[in-house]
Short mmCIF file of C-alpha atoms in Angstrom, two decimals:
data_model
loop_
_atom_site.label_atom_id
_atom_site.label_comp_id
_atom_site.label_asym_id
_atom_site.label_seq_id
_atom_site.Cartn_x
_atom_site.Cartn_y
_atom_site.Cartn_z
CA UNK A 526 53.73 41.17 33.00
CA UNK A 527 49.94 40.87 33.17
CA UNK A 528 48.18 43.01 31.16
CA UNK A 529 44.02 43.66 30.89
CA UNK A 530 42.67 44.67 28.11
CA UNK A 531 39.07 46.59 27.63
CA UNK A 532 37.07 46.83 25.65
CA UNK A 533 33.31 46.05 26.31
CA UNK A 534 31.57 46.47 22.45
CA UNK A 535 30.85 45.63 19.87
CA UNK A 536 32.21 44.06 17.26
CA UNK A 537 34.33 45.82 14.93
CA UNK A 538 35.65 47.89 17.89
CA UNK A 539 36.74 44.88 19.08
CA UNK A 540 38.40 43.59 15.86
CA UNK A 541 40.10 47.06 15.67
CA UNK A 542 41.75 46.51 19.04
CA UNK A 543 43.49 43.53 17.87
CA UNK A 544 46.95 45.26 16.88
CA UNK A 545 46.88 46.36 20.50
CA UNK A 546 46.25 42.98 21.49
CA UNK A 547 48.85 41.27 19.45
CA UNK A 548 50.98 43.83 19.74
CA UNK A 549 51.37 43.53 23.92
CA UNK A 550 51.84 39.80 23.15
CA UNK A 551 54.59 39.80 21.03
CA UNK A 552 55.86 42.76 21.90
CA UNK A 553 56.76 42.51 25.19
CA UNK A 554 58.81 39.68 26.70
CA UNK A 555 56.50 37.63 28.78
CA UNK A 556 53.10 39.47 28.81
CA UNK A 557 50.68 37.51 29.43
CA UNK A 558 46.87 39.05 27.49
CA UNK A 559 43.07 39.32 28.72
CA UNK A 560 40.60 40.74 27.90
CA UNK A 561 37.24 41.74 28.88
CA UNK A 562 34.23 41.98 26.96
CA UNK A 563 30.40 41.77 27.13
CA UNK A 564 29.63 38.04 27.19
CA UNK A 565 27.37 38.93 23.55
CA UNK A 566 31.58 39.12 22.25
CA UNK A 567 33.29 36.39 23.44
CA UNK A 568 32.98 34.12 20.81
CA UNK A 569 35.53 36.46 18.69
CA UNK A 570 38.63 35.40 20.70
CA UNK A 571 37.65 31.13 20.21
CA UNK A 572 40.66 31.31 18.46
CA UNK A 573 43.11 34.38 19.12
CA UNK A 574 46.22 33.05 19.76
CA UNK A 575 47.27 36.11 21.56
CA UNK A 576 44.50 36.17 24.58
CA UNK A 577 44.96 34.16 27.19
CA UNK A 578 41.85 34.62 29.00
CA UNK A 579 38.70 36.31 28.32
CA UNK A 580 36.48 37.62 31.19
CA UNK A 581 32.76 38.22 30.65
CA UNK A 582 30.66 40.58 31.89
CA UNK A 583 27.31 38.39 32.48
CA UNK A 584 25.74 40.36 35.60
CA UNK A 585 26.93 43.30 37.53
CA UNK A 586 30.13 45.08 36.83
CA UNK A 587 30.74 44.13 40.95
CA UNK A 588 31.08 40.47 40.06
CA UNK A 589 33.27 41.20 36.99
CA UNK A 590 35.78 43.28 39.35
CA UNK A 591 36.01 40.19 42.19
CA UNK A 592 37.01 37.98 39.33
CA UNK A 593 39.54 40.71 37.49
CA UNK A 594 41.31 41.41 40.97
CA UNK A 595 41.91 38.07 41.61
CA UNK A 596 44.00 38.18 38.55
CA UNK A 597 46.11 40.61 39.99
CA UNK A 598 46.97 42.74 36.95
CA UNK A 599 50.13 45.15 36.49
CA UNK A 600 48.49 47.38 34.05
CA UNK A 601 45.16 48.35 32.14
CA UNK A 602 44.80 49.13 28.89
CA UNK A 603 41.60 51.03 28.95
CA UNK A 604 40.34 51.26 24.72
CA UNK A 605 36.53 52.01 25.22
CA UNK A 606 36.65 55.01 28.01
CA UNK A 607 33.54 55.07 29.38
CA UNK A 608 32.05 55.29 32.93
CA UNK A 609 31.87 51.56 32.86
CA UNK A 610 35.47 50.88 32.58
CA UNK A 611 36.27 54.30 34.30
CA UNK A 612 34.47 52.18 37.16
CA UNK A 613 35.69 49.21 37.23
CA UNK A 614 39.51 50.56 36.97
CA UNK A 615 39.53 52.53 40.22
CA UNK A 616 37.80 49.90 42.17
CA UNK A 617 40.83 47.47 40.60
CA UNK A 618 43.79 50.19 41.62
CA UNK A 619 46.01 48.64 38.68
CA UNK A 620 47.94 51.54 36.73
CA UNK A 621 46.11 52.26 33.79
CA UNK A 622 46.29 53.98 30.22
CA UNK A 623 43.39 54.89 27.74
CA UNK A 624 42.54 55.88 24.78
CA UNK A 625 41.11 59.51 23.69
CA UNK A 626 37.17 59.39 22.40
CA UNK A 627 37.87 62.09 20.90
CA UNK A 628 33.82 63.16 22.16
CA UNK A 629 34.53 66.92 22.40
CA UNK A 630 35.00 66.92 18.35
CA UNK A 631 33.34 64.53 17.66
CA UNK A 632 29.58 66.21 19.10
CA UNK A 633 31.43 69.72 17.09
CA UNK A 634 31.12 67.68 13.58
CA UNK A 635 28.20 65.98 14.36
CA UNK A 636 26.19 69.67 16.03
CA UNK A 637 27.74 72.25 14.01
CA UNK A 638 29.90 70.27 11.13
CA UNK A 639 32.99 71.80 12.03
CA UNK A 640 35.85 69.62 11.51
CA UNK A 641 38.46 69.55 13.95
CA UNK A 642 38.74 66.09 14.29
CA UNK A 643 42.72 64.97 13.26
CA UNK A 644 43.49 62.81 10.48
CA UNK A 645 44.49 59.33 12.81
CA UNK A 646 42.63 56.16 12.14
CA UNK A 647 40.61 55.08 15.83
CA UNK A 648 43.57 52.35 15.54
CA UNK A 649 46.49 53.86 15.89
CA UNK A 650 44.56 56.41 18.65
CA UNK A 651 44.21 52.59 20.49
CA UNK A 652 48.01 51.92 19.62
CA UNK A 653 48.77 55.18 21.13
CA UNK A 654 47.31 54.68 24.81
CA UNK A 655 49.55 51.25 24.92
CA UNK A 656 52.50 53.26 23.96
CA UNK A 657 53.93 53.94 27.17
CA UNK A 658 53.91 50.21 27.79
CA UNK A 659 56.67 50.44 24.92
CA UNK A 660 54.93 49.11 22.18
CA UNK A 661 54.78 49.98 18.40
CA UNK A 662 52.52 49.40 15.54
CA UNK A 663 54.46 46.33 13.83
CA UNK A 664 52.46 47.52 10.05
CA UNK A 665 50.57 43.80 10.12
CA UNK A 666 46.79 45.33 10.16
CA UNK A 667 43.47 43.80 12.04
CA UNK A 668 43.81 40.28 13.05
CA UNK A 669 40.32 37.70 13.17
CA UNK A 670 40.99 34.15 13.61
CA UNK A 671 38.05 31.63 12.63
CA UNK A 672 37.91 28.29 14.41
CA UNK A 673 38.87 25.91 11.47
CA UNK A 674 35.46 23.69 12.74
CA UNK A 675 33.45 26.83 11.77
CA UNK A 676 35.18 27.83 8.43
CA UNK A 677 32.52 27.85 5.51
CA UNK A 678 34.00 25.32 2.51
CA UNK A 679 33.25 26.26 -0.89
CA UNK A 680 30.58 22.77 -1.67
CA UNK A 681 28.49 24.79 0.41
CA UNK A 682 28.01 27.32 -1.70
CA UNK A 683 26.05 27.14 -5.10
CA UNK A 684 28.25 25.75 -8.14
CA UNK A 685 28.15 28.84 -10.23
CA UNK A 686 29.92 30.69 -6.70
CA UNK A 687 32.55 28.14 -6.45
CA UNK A 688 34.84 30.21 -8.98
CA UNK A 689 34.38 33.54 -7.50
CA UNK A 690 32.04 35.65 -5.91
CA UNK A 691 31.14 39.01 -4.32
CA UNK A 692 30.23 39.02 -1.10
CA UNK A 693 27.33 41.86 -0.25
CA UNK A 694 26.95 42.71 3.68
CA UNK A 695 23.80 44.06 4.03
CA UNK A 696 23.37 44.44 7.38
CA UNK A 697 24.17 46.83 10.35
CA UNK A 698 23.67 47.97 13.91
CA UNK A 699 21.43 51.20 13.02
CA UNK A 700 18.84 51.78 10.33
CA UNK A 701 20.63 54.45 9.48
CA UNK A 702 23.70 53.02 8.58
CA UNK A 703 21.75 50.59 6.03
CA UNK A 704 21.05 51.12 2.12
CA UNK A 705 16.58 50.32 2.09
CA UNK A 706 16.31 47.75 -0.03
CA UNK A 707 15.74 49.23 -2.93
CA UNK A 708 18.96 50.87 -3.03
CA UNK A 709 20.67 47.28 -2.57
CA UNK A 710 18.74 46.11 -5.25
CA UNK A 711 20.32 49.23 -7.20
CA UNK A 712 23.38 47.75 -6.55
CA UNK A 713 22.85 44.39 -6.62
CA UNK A 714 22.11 45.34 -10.44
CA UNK A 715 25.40 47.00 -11.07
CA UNK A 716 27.75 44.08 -9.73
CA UNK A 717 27.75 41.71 -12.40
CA UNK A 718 29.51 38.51 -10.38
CA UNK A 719 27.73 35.93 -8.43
CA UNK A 720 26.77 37.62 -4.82
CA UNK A 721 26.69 36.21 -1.64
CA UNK A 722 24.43 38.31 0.64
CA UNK A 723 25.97 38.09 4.11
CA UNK A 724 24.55 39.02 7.48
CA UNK A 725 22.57 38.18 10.52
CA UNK A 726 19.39 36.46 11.19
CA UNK A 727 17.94 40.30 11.47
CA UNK A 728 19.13 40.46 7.63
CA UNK A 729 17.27 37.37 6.61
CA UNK A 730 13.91 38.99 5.63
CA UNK A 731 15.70 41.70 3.64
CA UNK A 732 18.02 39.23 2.34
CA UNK A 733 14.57 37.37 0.79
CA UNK A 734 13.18 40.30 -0.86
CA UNK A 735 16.58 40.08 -3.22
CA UNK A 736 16.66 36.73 -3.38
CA UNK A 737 13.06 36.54 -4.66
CA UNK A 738 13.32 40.21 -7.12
CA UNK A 739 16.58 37.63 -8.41
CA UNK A 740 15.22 34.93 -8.75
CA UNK A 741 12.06 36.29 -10.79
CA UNK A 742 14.73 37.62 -13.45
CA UNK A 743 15.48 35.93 -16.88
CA UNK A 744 18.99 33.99 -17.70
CA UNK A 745 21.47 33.98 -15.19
CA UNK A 746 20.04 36.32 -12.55
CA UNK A 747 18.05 33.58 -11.18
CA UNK A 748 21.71 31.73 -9.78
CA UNK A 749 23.29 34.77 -9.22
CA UNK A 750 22.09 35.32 -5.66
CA UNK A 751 22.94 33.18 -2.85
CA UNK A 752 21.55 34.02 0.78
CA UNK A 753 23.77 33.38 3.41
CA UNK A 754 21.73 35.71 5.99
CA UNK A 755 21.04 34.03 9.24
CA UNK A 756 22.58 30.76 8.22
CA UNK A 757 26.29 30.90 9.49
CA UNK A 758 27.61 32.05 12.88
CA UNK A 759 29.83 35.29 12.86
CA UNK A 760 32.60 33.18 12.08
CA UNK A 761 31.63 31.26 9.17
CA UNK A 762 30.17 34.74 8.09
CA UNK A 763 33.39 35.50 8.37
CA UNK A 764 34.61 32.70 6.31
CA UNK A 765 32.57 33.80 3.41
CA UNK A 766 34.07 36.99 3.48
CA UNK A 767 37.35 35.96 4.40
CA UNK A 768 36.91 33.64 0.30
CA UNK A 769 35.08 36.28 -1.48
CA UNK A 770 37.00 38.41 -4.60
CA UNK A 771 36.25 41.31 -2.70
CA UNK A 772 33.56 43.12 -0.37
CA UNK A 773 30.71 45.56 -0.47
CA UNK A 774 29.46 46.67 3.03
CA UNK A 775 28.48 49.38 5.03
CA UNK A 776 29.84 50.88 7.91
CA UNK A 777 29.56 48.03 10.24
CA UNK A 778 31.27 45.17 12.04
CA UNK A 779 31.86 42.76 9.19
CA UNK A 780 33.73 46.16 7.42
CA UNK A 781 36.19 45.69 9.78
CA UNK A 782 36.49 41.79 9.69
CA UNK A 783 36.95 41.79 5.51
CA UNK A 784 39.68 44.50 6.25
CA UNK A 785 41.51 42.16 8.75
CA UNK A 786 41.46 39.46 5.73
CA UNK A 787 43.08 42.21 3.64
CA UNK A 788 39.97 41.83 0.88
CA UNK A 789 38.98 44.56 -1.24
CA UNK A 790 36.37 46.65 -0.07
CA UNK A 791 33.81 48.85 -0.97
CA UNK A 792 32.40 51.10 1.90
CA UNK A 793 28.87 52.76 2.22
CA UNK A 794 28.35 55.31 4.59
CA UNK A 795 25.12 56.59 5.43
CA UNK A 796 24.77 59.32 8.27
CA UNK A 797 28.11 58.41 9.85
CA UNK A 798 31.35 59.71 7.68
CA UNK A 799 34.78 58.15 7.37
CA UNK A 800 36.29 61.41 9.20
CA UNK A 801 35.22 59.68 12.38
CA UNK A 802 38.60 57.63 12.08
CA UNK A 803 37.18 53.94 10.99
CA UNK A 804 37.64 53.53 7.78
CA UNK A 805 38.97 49.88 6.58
CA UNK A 806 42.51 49.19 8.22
CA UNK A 807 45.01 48.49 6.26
CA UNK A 808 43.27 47.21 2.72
CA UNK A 809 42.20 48.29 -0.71
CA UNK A 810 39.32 50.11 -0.40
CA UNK A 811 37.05 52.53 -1.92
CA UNK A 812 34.17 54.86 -0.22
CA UNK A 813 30.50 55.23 -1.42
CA UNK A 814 29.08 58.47 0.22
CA UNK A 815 27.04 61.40 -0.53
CA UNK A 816 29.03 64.33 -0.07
CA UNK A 817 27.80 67.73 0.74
CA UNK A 818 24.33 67.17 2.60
CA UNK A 819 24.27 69.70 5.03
CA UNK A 820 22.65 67.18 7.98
CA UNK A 821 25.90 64.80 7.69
CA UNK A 822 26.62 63.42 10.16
CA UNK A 823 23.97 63.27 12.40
CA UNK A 824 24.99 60.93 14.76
CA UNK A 825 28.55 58.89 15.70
CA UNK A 826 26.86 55.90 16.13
CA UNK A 827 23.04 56.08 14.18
CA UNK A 828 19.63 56.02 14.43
CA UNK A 829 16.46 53.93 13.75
CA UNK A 830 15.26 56.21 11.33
CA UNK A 831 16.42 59.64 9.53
CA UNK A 832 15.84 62.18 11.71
CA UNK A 833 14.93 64.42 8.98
CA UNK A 834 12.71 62.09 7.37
CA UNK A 835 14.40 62.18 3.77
CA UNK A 836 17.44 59.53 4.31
CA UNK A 837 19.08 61.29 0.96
CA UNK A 838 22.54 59.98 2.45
CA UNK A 839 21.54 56.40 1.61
CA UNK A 840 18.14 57.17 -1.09
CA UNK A 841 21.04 59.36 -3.05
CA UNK A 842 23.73 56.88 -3.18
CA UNK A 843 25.15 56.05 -6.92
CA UNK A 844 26.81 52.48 -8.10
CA UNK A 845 27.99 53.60 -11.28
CA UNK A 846 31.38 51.99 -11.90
CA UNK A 847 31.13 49.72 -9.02
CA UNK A 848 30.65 46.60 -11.33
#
């Protein structure tokens, strides 16, 4: 049986579709697994043992559908349900199954803060519209596999982090869902191992204004900083999370990669909320968020700036106790 799998962004959407993806593989006798993705994503299946192609969309979604019918696919597994894929499965005529958004409740929390959304993680909703293939959740959690050429080895890192370290994502997709840096300085301060700020090259001129408030500290808080923003790849960011003690992040792709290495986490939530259904999969973790403000959520996804101009859901955040 050949199976398509879709799911177009970004990245820890994608990681949280990899019980799906796994589960199709092992599950059923003979399937054979792609999946399509925006060509920004491909690099996260280098090493999936459980794809065995990836398509890309690089142009127009015409040219992606001439390569997927010549595939000739039994079924669709549809897990990002928009007009896009909604799109490109009728012009392929392949039986398909998706997964429910959820949109309806999800604008009725976000417009009015009325809660009707049920208590399901977004992964077991993606289990759920592969179900009538005949698959189950098998209990095993997110998968990410890191090309062993792009693993991060511990020389690289500063002596005093060879032992043990935090590692501090301080990046995300949306303004919104980041602490300013003043507030990561705040908690910078109350984690009391060495730190290893993770993140893109976007991150990297954050990621120097801690670095240098560090490094202008007596004693050990000079060392106790390393910046790994913008020098990695996503996998051998994902190698330093992958070694660290445990994680503190915000809501954002690299969440969802720790939580597939089964590392503790600490989650920070800005204007999204963990009701939404993506909270870390199947690990230890622990949620920073300020309850109660009566402009929360304001958006499923985020914003470049508070709408309301005060950003109290990431200027009110405490750390006590997260040392």
């Amino acid at each position: 049986m050949k199976i398509l799998v879709l799911r177009f962004s970004s990245i820890g959407d994608i990681v949280l579709t990899s019980p799906v993806v796994r589960a199709l593989a092992t599950q059923l006798p003979g399937a054979e697994v792609h999946f399509a993705t925006k060509a920004a994503f491909g690099a996260l299946f280098d090493a999936n043992p459980y794809v065995a192609k990836v398509h890309l969309l690089t142009g127009s979604l015409s040219q992606l559908v001439a390569v997927l019918r010549a595939e000739r696919f039994d079924h669709i597994v549809d897990l990002h349900n928009n007009l896009r894929t909604r799109l490109l499965t009728l012009q392929l005529g392949v039986p398909v199954t998706r997964f429910d958004k959820l949109n309806g409740l999800k604008w009725l929390l976000v417009r009015f803060k009325i809660n009707r959304l049920p208590l399901v993680h977004i992964v077991q909703r993606y289990l759920a519209a592969a179900a009538p293939l005949g698959i189950q959740d098998d209990g095993r959690g997110l998968d990410y596999f890191i090309p062993p050429a792009q693993e991060v080895p511990l020389t690289a890192l500063p002596a005093t982090h060879r032992a043990g370290y935090v590692a501090v994502v301080i990046g995300a997709a949306h303004a919104t869902k980041r602490l300013p840096p003043e507030k990561l300085i705040e908690l910078c301060e109350q984690l009391a191992q060495p730190l290893v700020l993770v993140g893109g090259p976007d991150d990297a001129p954050v990621a120097e204004l801690l670095e240098l408030y560090f490094q202008a500290k007596p004693g050990d808080g000079r060392t106790r900083i390393f910046n790994a923003c913008g020098r990695f790849s996503l996998h051998g960011s994902a190698s330093l999370v992958r070694q660290a003690q445990r994680v503190v992040t915000h809501d954002t792709g690299l969440m969802h990669i720790a939580a597939a290495f089964q590392r503790p986490i600490v989650s920070i939530w800005g204007n999204t909320v963990p009701e939404f259904g993506m909270t870390p999969f199947h690990t230890d973790f622990r949620v920073l968020e300020v309850s109660g403000l009566p402009c929360r959520p304001c958006s499923k996804i985020g914003y470049a700036q508070c709408p309301k101009g005060h950003f109290r859901c990431m200027r009110d955040q405490q750390f006590g106790g997260i040392g």
